[in-house]
Tab-separated table of C-alpha atoms and ligand atoms in Angstrom:
chain	number	residue	atom	x	y	z
A	13	MET	CA	-6.924	-36.464	53.024
A	14	ALA	CA	-3.392	-35.099	53.274
A	15	GLU	CA	-2.728	-32.222	55.633
A	16	ALA	CA	-3.400	-28.922	53.858
A	17	LEU	CA	-0.313	-26.796	53.189
A	18	LEU	CA	-2.080	-23.666	54.397
A	19	ARG	CA	-5.144	-23.422	56.574
A	20	LEU	CA	-6.991	-20.262	57.555
A	21	HIS	CA	-9.523	-20.347	60.328
A	22	ASP	CA	-11.800	-17.323	60.825
A	23	VAL	CA	-8.985	-14.886	60.031
A	24	LYS	CA	-9.714	-11.203	60.648
A	25	LYS	CA	-7.643	-8.126	59.997
A	26	TYR	CA	-9.038	-4.797	61.190
A	27	PHE	CA	-7.381	-1.413	60.745
A	28	PRO	CA	-8.038	1.399	63.242
A	29	LEU	CA	-10.011	4.275	61.741
A	30	ARG	CA	-8.300	7.626	61.640
A	31	ARG	CA	-9.336	11.132	60.724
A	32	GLY	CA	-6.329	13.403	60.327
A	33	TRP	CA	-4.071	12.486	63.186
A	34	LEU	CA	-6.961	11.689	65.475
A	35	ARG	CA	-7.910	8.107	65.966
A	36	ARG	CA	-11.659	7.724	65.770
A	37	PRO	CA	-13.221	4.920	67.678
A	38	GLY	CA	-13.948	2.028	65.383
A	39	TRP	CA	-12.357	-0.279	62.888
A	40	LEU	CA	-12.158	-0.821	59.191
A	41	ARG	CA	-12.870	-4.508	58.802
A	42	ALA	CA	-10.668	-5.286	55.785
A	43	VAL	CA	-10.738	-9.054	56.349
A	44	ASP	CA	-13.632	-10.198	58.455
A	45	GLY	CA	-13.587	-13.905	59.155
A	46	VAL	CA	-12.055	-15.918	56.328
A	47	SER	CA	-11.565	-19.689	56.444
A	48	PHE	CA	-10.196	-21.954	53.738
A	49	GLU	CA	-7.500	-24.519	53.059
A	50	VAL	CA	-4.946	-24.637	50.298
A	51	GLN	CA	-3.676	-28.091	49.332
A	52	THR	CA	-0.074	-28.790	48.418
A	53	GLY	CA	0.551	-28.202	44.715
A	54	GLU	CA	-2.700	-26.373	44.164
A	55	ILE	CA	-3.314	-22.993	42.497
A	56	PHE	CA	-5.890	-21.344	44.710
A	57	GLY	CA	-7.538	-18.176	43.421
A	58	LEU	CA	-8.792	-15.165	45.363
A	59	VAL	CA	-11.075	-12.937	43.330
A	60	GLY	CA	-13.276	-9.921	44.033
A	61	GLU	CA	-13.612	-6.216	43.364
A	62	SER	CA	-10.951	-3.746	44.372
A	63	GLY	CA	-11.060	-3.051	48.108
A	64	CYS	CA	-12.595	-6.396	49.142
A	65	GLY	CA	-9.524	-7.332	51.185
A	66	LYS	CA	-7.476	-9.580	48.876
A	67	THR	CA	-4.144	-7.846	49.417
A	68	THR	CA	-4.722	-7.493	53.137
A	69	LEU	CA	-5.448	-11.216	53.346
A	70	GLY	CA	-2.336	-12.032	51.280
A	71	LYS	CA	-0.126	-9.914	53.508
A	72	THR	CA	-1.659	-11.455	56.602
A	73	ILE	CA	-0.802	-14.929	55.295
A	74	LEU	CA	2.729	-13.712	54.554
A	75	GLY	CA	3.037	-12.380	58.100
A	76	LEU	CA	3.381	-8.696	57.238
A	77	TYR	CA	0.185	-8.129	59.217
A	78	ARG	CA	-0.689	-9.864	62.419
A	79	PRO	CA	-4.279	-11.063	62.226
A	80	THR	CA	-6.688	-9.299	64.565
A	81	ALA	CA	-8.232	-12.691	65.247
A	82	GLY	CA	-8.259	-16.207	63.883
A	83	ALA	CA	-5.619	-18.820	63.149
A	84	ILE	CA	-3.274	-19.508	60.244
A	85	THR	CA	-1.588	-22.891	60.000
A	86	PHE	CA	1.238	-23.622	57.569
A	87	LYS	CA	2.467	-27.194	57.180
A	88	GLY	CA	0.521	-28.052	60.281
A	89	ARG	CA	2.161	-25.378	62.454
A	90	PRO	CA	0.278	-22.337	63.767
A	91	ILE	CA	2.085	-19.288	62.381
A	92	HIS	CA	-0.177	-16.353	63.171
A	93	ALA	CA	1.539	-15.423	66.402
A	94	LEU	CA	5.155	-16.396	65.837
A	95	PRO	CA	7.962	-14.403	67.431
A	96	PRO	CA	9.815	-12.215	64.882
A	97	ALA	CA	12.851	-14.504	64.352
A	98	GLN	CA	10.707	-17.531	63.580
A	99	ALA	CA	8.378	-15.428	61.466
A	100	ARG	CA	11.345	-14.335	59.343
A	101	ALA	CA	12.535	-17.893	58.862
A	102	LEU	CA	9.052	-18.876	57.801
A	103	ARG	CA	8.804	-16.042	55.362
A	104	ARG	CA	11.430	-17.751	53.251
A	105	GLU	CA	9.001	-20.560	52.649
A	106	ILE	CA	6.146	-18.193	51.874
A	107	GLN	CA	6.968	-15.611	49.236
A	108	TYR	CA	4.951	-12.728	47.826
A	109	VAL	CA	5.072	-11.452	44.263
A	110	TYR	CA	3.865	-7.882	44.176
A	111	GLN	CA	1.707	-6.328	41.503
A	112	ASP	CA	4.512	-3.999	40.550
A	113	PRO	CA	7.708	-6.055	40.505
A	114	GLY	CA	9.662	-2.914	39.667
A	115	ALA	CA	9.009	-1.892	43.260
A	116	SER	CA	10.812	-4.961	44.646
A	117	LEU	CA	13.875	-4.307	42.486
A	118	ASP	CA	16.199	-1.498	43.494
A	119	PRO	CA	16.501	0.868	40.500
A	120	TRP	CA	20.145	1.611	41.382
A	121	TRP	CA	21.194	-2.028	41.581
A	122	THR	CA	21.914	-4.435	38.775
A	123	VAL	CA	19.372	-7.207	38.567
A	124	GLY	CA	22.102	-9.647	39.592
A	125	ARG	CA	22.616	-7.800	42.848
A	126	SER	CA	18.865	-7.686	43.527
A	127	LEU	CA	18.689	-11.455	43.063
A	128	HIS	CA	21.717	-12.097	45.278
A	129	GLU	CA	20.456	-9.905	48.083
A	130	PRO	CA	17.748	-12.221	49.486
A	131	LEU	CA	20.269	-15.045	49.547
A	132	VAL	CA	22.746	-12.904	51.475
A	133	VAL	CA	20.070	-11.975	53.989
A	134	HIS	CA	18.372	-15.329	54.413
A	135	THR	CA	20.971	-18.031	53.719
A	136	ARG	CA	24.556	-18.917	54.408
A	137	LEU	CA	25.365	-19.878	50.851
A	138	SER	CA	28.833	-19.009	49.603
A	139	ARG	CA	29.217	-16.455	46.852
A	140	ARG	CA	29.692	-19.229	44.358
A	141	GLU	CA	26.628	-21.139	45.473
A	142	ARG	CA	24.608	-17.962	45.335
A	143	GLN	CA	25.832	-17.257	41.823
A	144	ALA	CA	24.853	-20.764	40.723
A	145	ARG	CA	21.397	-20.384	42.220
A	146	VAL	CA	20.810	-16.966	40.684
A	147	GLU	CA	21.911	-18.238	37.265
A	148	GLU	CA	19.604	-21.217	37.566
A	149	MET	CA	16.614	-19.007	38.352
A	150	ILE	CA	17.292	-16.372	35.711
A	151	HIS	CA	17.265	-19.168	33.149
A	152	ALA	CA	14.210	-20.795	34.711
A	153	VAL	CA	12.186	-17.632	34.124
A	154	GLY	CA	13.341	-17.471	30.510
A	155	LEU	CA	16.027	-14.799	30.755
A	156	GLU	CA	19.793	-14.984	30.253
A	157	SER	CA	22.906	-14.569	32.356
A	158	ALA	CA	23.713	-11.356	30.506
A	159	HIS	CA	20.515	-9.837	31.936
A	160	LEU	CA	22.018	-9.990	35.410
A	161	ARG	CA	24.309	-7.082	34.586
A	162	ARG	CA	21.449	-4.804	33.564
A	163	TYR	CA	19.268	-2.407	35.532
A	164	PRO	CA	15.506	-2.766	36.115
A	165	HIS	CA	14.505	0.075	33.787
A	166	GLU	CA	16.098	-1.798	30.879
A	167	PHE	CA	13.424	-4.499	31.085
A	168	SER	CA	9.945	-4.610	29.569
A	169	GLY	CA	6.841	-5.096	31.725
A	170	GLY	CA	6.730	-8.814	30.963
A	171	GLN	CA	10.435	-9.260	31.696
A	172	GLN	CA	10.000	-7.421	34.990
A	173	ARG	CA	7.343	-9.966	36.014
A	174	ARG	CA	9.845	-12.713	35.236
A	175	LEU	CA	12.438	-10.985	37.392
A	176	GLY	CA	9.932	-10.535	40.204
A	177	LEU	CA	9.351	-14.268	40.200
A	178	ALA	CA	13.070	-15.121	39.915
A	179	ARG	CA	13.710	-12.957	42.945
A	180	VAL	CA	11.407	-15.016	45.122
A	181	LEU	CA	12.302	-18.384	43.609
A	182	VAL	CA	15.987	-18.102	44.559
A	183	LEU	CA	14.839	-18.664	48.145
A	184	ASN	CA	13.252	-21.981	47.275
A	185	PRO	CA	9.794	-21.232	48.724
A	186	SER	CA	6.963	-23.745	48.957
A	187	LEU	CA	4.099	-21.239	48.785
A	188	VAL	CA	4.040	-18.240	46.463
A	189	ILE	CA	1.354	-15.565	46.777
A	190	PHE	CA	0.823	-13.609	43.542
A	191	ASP	CA	-0.954	-10.292	43.923
A	192	GLU	CA	-2.454	-9.118	40.625
A	193	PRO	CA	0.627	-10.388	38.799
A	194	THR	CA	-0.500	-9.567	35.273
A	195	SER	CA	-2.300	-6.269	35.669
A	196	GLY	CA	-0.959	-3.650	33.306
A	197	LEU	CA	0.365	-6.212	30.829
A	198	ASP	CA	-0.810	-6.611	27.239
A	199	VAL	CA	-3.070	-9.617	26.835
A	200	SER	CA	-0.525	-11.465	24.663
A	201	VAL	CA	2.278	-10.934	27.179
A	202	GLN	CA	-0.113	-11.861	29.966
A	203	ALA	CA	-0.774	-15.265	28.393
A	204	THR	CA	2.948	-16.037	28.104
A	205	ILE	CA	3.624	-14.998	31.678
A	206	LEU	CA	0.744	-17.079	33.059
A	207	LYS	CA	2.008	-20.092	31.127
A	208	LEU	CA	5.476	-19.593	32.602
A	209	PHE	CA	4.014	-19.370	36.130
A	210	LYS	CA	2.229	-22.669	35.574
A	211	GLU	CA	5.343	-24.399	34.233
A	212	LEU	CA	7.446	-23.215	37.156
A	213	ARG	CA	4.888	-24.442	39.629
A	214	ALA	CA	5.188	-27.941	38.231
A	215	ARG	CA	8.978	-27.803	37.914
A	216	PHE	CA	9.645	-26.560	41.459
A	217	ARG	CA	6.651	-28.237	43.103
A	218	LEU	CA	5.178	-24.952	44.250
A	219	THR	CA	1.793	-24.056	45.650
A	220	TYR	CA	0.234	-20.770	44.568
A	221	VAL	CA	-2.277	-18.400	46.072
A	222	PHE	CA	-3.283	-16.350	43.090
A	223	ILE	CA	-4.946	-12.983	43.698
A	224	SER	CA	-6.702	-11.177	40.873
A	225	HIS	CA	-9.744	-9.037	40.222
A	226	ASP	CA	-9.742	-10.476	36.692
A	227	LEU	CA	-12.018	-13.486	36.376
A	228	SER	CA	-10.626	-14.632	33.039
A	229	VAL	CA	-7.120	-14.835	34.510
A	230	ILE	CA	-8.462	-16.711	37.525
A	231	ARG	CA	-10.288	-19.163	35.300
A	232	LEU	CA	-7.181	-19.838	33.264
A	233	MET	CA	-4.918	-20.364	36.246
A	234	CYS	CA	-6.738	-21.767	39.221
A	235	GLN	CA	-8.072	-25.127	40.335
A	236	ARG	CA	-10.166	-23.684	43.134
A	237	VAL	CA	-11.451	-20.192	43.726
A	238	ALA	CA	-12.664	-18.130	46.658
A	239	VAL	CA	-14.850	-15.157	45.750
A	240	MET	CA	-14.482	-12.315	48.264
A	241	TYR	CA	-16.880	-9.497	49.008
A	242	LEU	CA	-16.116	-6.835	51.627
A	243	GLY	CA	-13.777	-8.929	53.711
A	244	VAL	CA	-15.545	-12.277	53.575
A	245	VAL	CA	-15.647	-15.276	51.255
A	246	VAL	CA	-19.112	-15.471	49.687
A	247	GLU	CA	-18.467	-18.461	47.440
A	248	LEU	CA	-15.787	-21.131	47.334
A	249	GLY	CA	-15.406	-24.068	45.001
A	250	SER	CA	-13.648	-25.677	42.072
A	251	THR	CA	-13.076	-23.391	39.111
A	252	ALA	CA	-15.680	-25.409	37.208
A	253	ALA	CA	-18.265	-24.946	39.981
A	254	ILE	CA	-17.635	-21.208	40.251
A	255	PHE	CA	-17.719	-20.556	36.507
A	256	ASP	CA	-20.284	-23.103	35.316
A	257	THR	CA	-22.688	-23.235	38.232
A	258	PRO	CA	-22.188	-20.081	40.272
A	259	ARG	CA	-24.677	-19.886	43.139
A	260	HIS	CA	-24.043	-16.599	44.892
A	261	PRO	CA	-25.757	-13.570	43.311
A	262	TYR	CA	-22.477	-11.662	43.626
A	263	THR	CA	-20.500	-14.280	41.722
A	264	ARG	CA	-23.202	-14.374	39.061
A	265	ALA	CA	-23.096	-10.621	38.731
A	266	LEU	CA	-19.306	-10.635	38.409
A	267	LEU	CA	-19.506	-13.268	35.687
A	268	ALA	CA	-22.252	-11.398	33.869
A	269	ALA	CA	-20.081	-8.286	33.857
A	270	ILE	CA	-17.340	-9.975	31.837
A	271	PRO	CA	-17.500	-8.875	28.208
A	272	ARG	CA	-18.995	-11.522	25.949
A	273	PRO	CA	-17.475	-14.317	24.244
A	274	VAL	CA	-16.185	-15.273	27.649
A	275	VAL	CA	-17.612	-17.006	30.622
A	276	ALA	CA	-21.164	-16.230	31.797
A	277	PRO	CA	-23.254	-19.407	31.684
A	278	GLU	CA	-25.223	-19.838	28.439
A	279	GLY	CA	-28.443	-17.950	28.092
A	280	ASP	CA	-28.189	-16.443	31.543
A	281	GLU	CA	-27.008	-12.891	31.793
A	282	GLY	CA	-27.572	-12.811	35.520
A	283	PRO	CA	-28.095	-9.572	37.396
A	284	LEU	CA	-25.761	-6.700	36.646
A	285	LEU	CA	-23.852	-5.152	39.507
A	286	GLU	CA	-24.836	-1.609	40.216
A	287	GLY	CA	-22.875	0.940	42.158
A	288	GLU	CA	-19.870	0.293	44.290
A	289	PRO	CA	-19.561	-1.859	47.370
A	290	PRO	CA	-20.338	0.020	50.567
A	291	SER	CA	-17.342	1.156	52.598
A	292	ALA	CA	-15.597	-1.443	54.744
A	293	GLN	CA	-15.777	1.213	57.471
A	294	GLN	CA	-19.552	1.035	57.611
A	295	LEU	CA	-20.751	-2.400	56.775
A	296	PRO	CA	-24.501	-2.981	56.613
A	297	GLY	CA	-25.955	-5.343	59.192
A	298	GLY	CA	-26.969	-8.818	58.089
A	299	CYS	CA	-25.726	-9.891	54.678
A	300	ARG	CA	-23.114	-7.433	53.482
A	301	PHE	CA	-24.113	-7.899	49.844
A	302	ARG	CA	-27.789	-7.173	50.401
A	303	LEU	CA	-27.713	-3.496	49.333
A	304	ARG	CA	-26.694	-4.540	45.813
A	305	CYS	CA	-28.454	-7.874	45.713
A	306	PRO	CA	-31.472	-8.563	43.476
A	307	LEU	CA	-32.637	-11.355	45.807
A	308	ALA	CA	-32.369	-9.472	49.081
A	309	ARG	CA	-35.351	-9.333	51.409
A	310	GLN	CA	-35.746	-7.630	54.748
A	311	ASP	CA	-35.927	-10.961	56.438
A	312	PRO	CA	-33.601	-12.759	56.829
A	313	CYS	CA	-31.047	-10.784	54.768
A	314	ALA	CA	-31.042	-7.587	56.825
A	315	ARG	CA	-31.097	-9.535	60.061
A	316	LEU	CA	-28.680	-12.421	59.663
A	317	GLU	CA	-25.275	-12.701	58.066
A	318	PRO	CA	-25.421	-15.880	55.958
A	319	PRO	CA	-22.704	-18.409	56.819
A	320	LEU	CA	-20.782	-20.322	54.146
A	321	ALA	CA	-22.726	-23.545	53.626
A	322	GLU	CA	-21.876	-26.504	51.429
A	323	VAL	CA	-24.405	-26.710	48.577
A	324	ALA	CA	-22.619	-29.485	46.663
A	325	PRO	CA	-19.451	-31.434	47.529
A	326	GLY	CA	-16.657	-28.867	47.868
A	327	HIS	CA	-18.902	-25.999	46.731
A	328	TRP	CA	-19.661	-23.452	49.454
A	329	VAL	CA	-21.999	-20.461	49.290
A	330	ALA	CA	-22.893	-17.734	51.787
A	331	CYS	CA	-26.395	-16.736	50.726
A	332	HIS	CA	-29.771	-17.259	52.397
A	333	PHE	CA	-31.181	-17.980	48.944
A	334	ALA	CA	-28.381	-20.124	47.558
A	335	ASP	CA	-30.909	-22.879	46.924
A	336	THR	CA	-33.243	-20.656	44.950
A	337	VAL	CA	-30.571	-19.341	42.615
A	338	PRO	CA	-30.984	-21.496	39.531
A	339	SER	CA	-27.794	-23.335	38.652
A	340	ALA	CA	-26.775	-23.373	35.012
A	341	ALA	CA	-26.546	-27.158	35.067
A	342	SER	CA	-30.187	-27.675	35.981
B	3	LIG	N1	-2.773	-0.347	55.788
B	3	LIG	C1	-4.082	-0.032	55.741
B	3	LIG	N2	-4.634	0.793	56.648
B	3	LIG	C2	-5.940	1.094	56.635
B	3	LIG	N3	-6.826	0.571	55.742
B	3	LIG	C3	-6.350	-0.276	54.814
B	3	LIG	C4	-4.951	-0.628	54.767
B	3	LIG	N4	-4.768	-1.495	53.727
B	3	LIG	C5	-5.980	-1.673	53.165
B	3	LIG	N5	-6.937	-0.929	53.811
B	3	LIG	C6	-8.377	-0.930	53.501
B	3	LIG	O1	-8.809	-2.285	53.607
B	3	LIG	C7	-9.758	-2.595	52.593
B	3	LIG	C8	-9.229	-3.752	51.761
B	3	LIG	O2	-8.119	-3.310	51.005
B	3	LIG	P1	-7.210	-4.298	50.130
B	3	LIG	O3	-6.828	-5.460	50.957
B	3	LIG	O4	-6.130	-3.495	49.534
B	3	LIG	O5	-8.253	-4.773	49.001
B	3	LIG	P2	-7.982	-5.388	47.554
B	3	LIG	O6	-6.572	-5.903	47.503
B	3	LIG	O7	-9.015	-6.473	47.407
B	3	LIG	O8	-8.217	-4.296	46.573
B	3	LIG	C9	-9.961	-1.307	51.798
B	3	LIG	O9	-11.111	-0.663	52.337
B	3	LIG	C10	-8.716	-0.518	52.081
B	3	LIG	O10	-8.959	0.861	51.994
B	4	LIG	MG1	-5.006	-5.452	46.153
């Protein structure tokens, strides 16, 4: 098999706990041992409830956070502990599209200037070459040259997503991390934007890590999916495996919570999720899902944290009872 574009090995990111200005002993374990590989050209999804560590993991891949432990390899090179200059150079190849693209565009600058800026900072292109590149990308995302003279507030939500993508594409990245890129958009606009993202991936040979709490978006976009719960991956597999034969009780509950005519496997409502996840500051011992899990027993769930185990080729589940969860196919 070809070398993965991105490889995470047991990546952890802990934040120190604070109360007021006092640092309390202890850590918030936002990302707590995540391993997976993303293949070149793939759209890899990260899904899970708010607060499960998706953004923290995305920013750790980008290099905004240094992992507390673990290793991140990009194109075969370890990147988790690079010196700042090399980390900056690398960040051109890995780009991040924020949930609110308005925030990455300066309200006082024309859009043209905001698109030129990364090229000024990161490349030695001449003004003319920069102009050509910016024009190419504004057209690629379905906007026009005239838009370059306008200001961010003159654009609709959907157009702002296009600009957010154009702004990272000018740098010719190989990996783009999208963080909740369609939240706040009307469903119709959302569909158009997702289609555009897919087209651009093919056209520019990009690889995407696609973060969303929205399972229907993930299903539409991704080839493989990692389901996160409180800082760990509880299930990982092809989109078909995750949606048609989910094995982890958490994944099944998430699917069951989607309003009907959508995706829960036929005739199986699955358990409904109750309450909120416990705080990442005080994780329960053993399996961290056990307090909300219909299958949980004292032993082994309270005692042992279940490791991710392969239940079918390419389909991984972290549950002591993964084998007893009926699969929809059987
Ligand atoms: N900079 C930070 N400092 C301290 N805690 C943080 C920081 N960023 C995120 N957290 C905490 O880490 C956990 C994961 O957050 P986040 O990665 O934003 O989750 P998600 O993107 O899945 O909603 C949450 O408990 C959140 O409060
Ligand atoms: Mg987030």
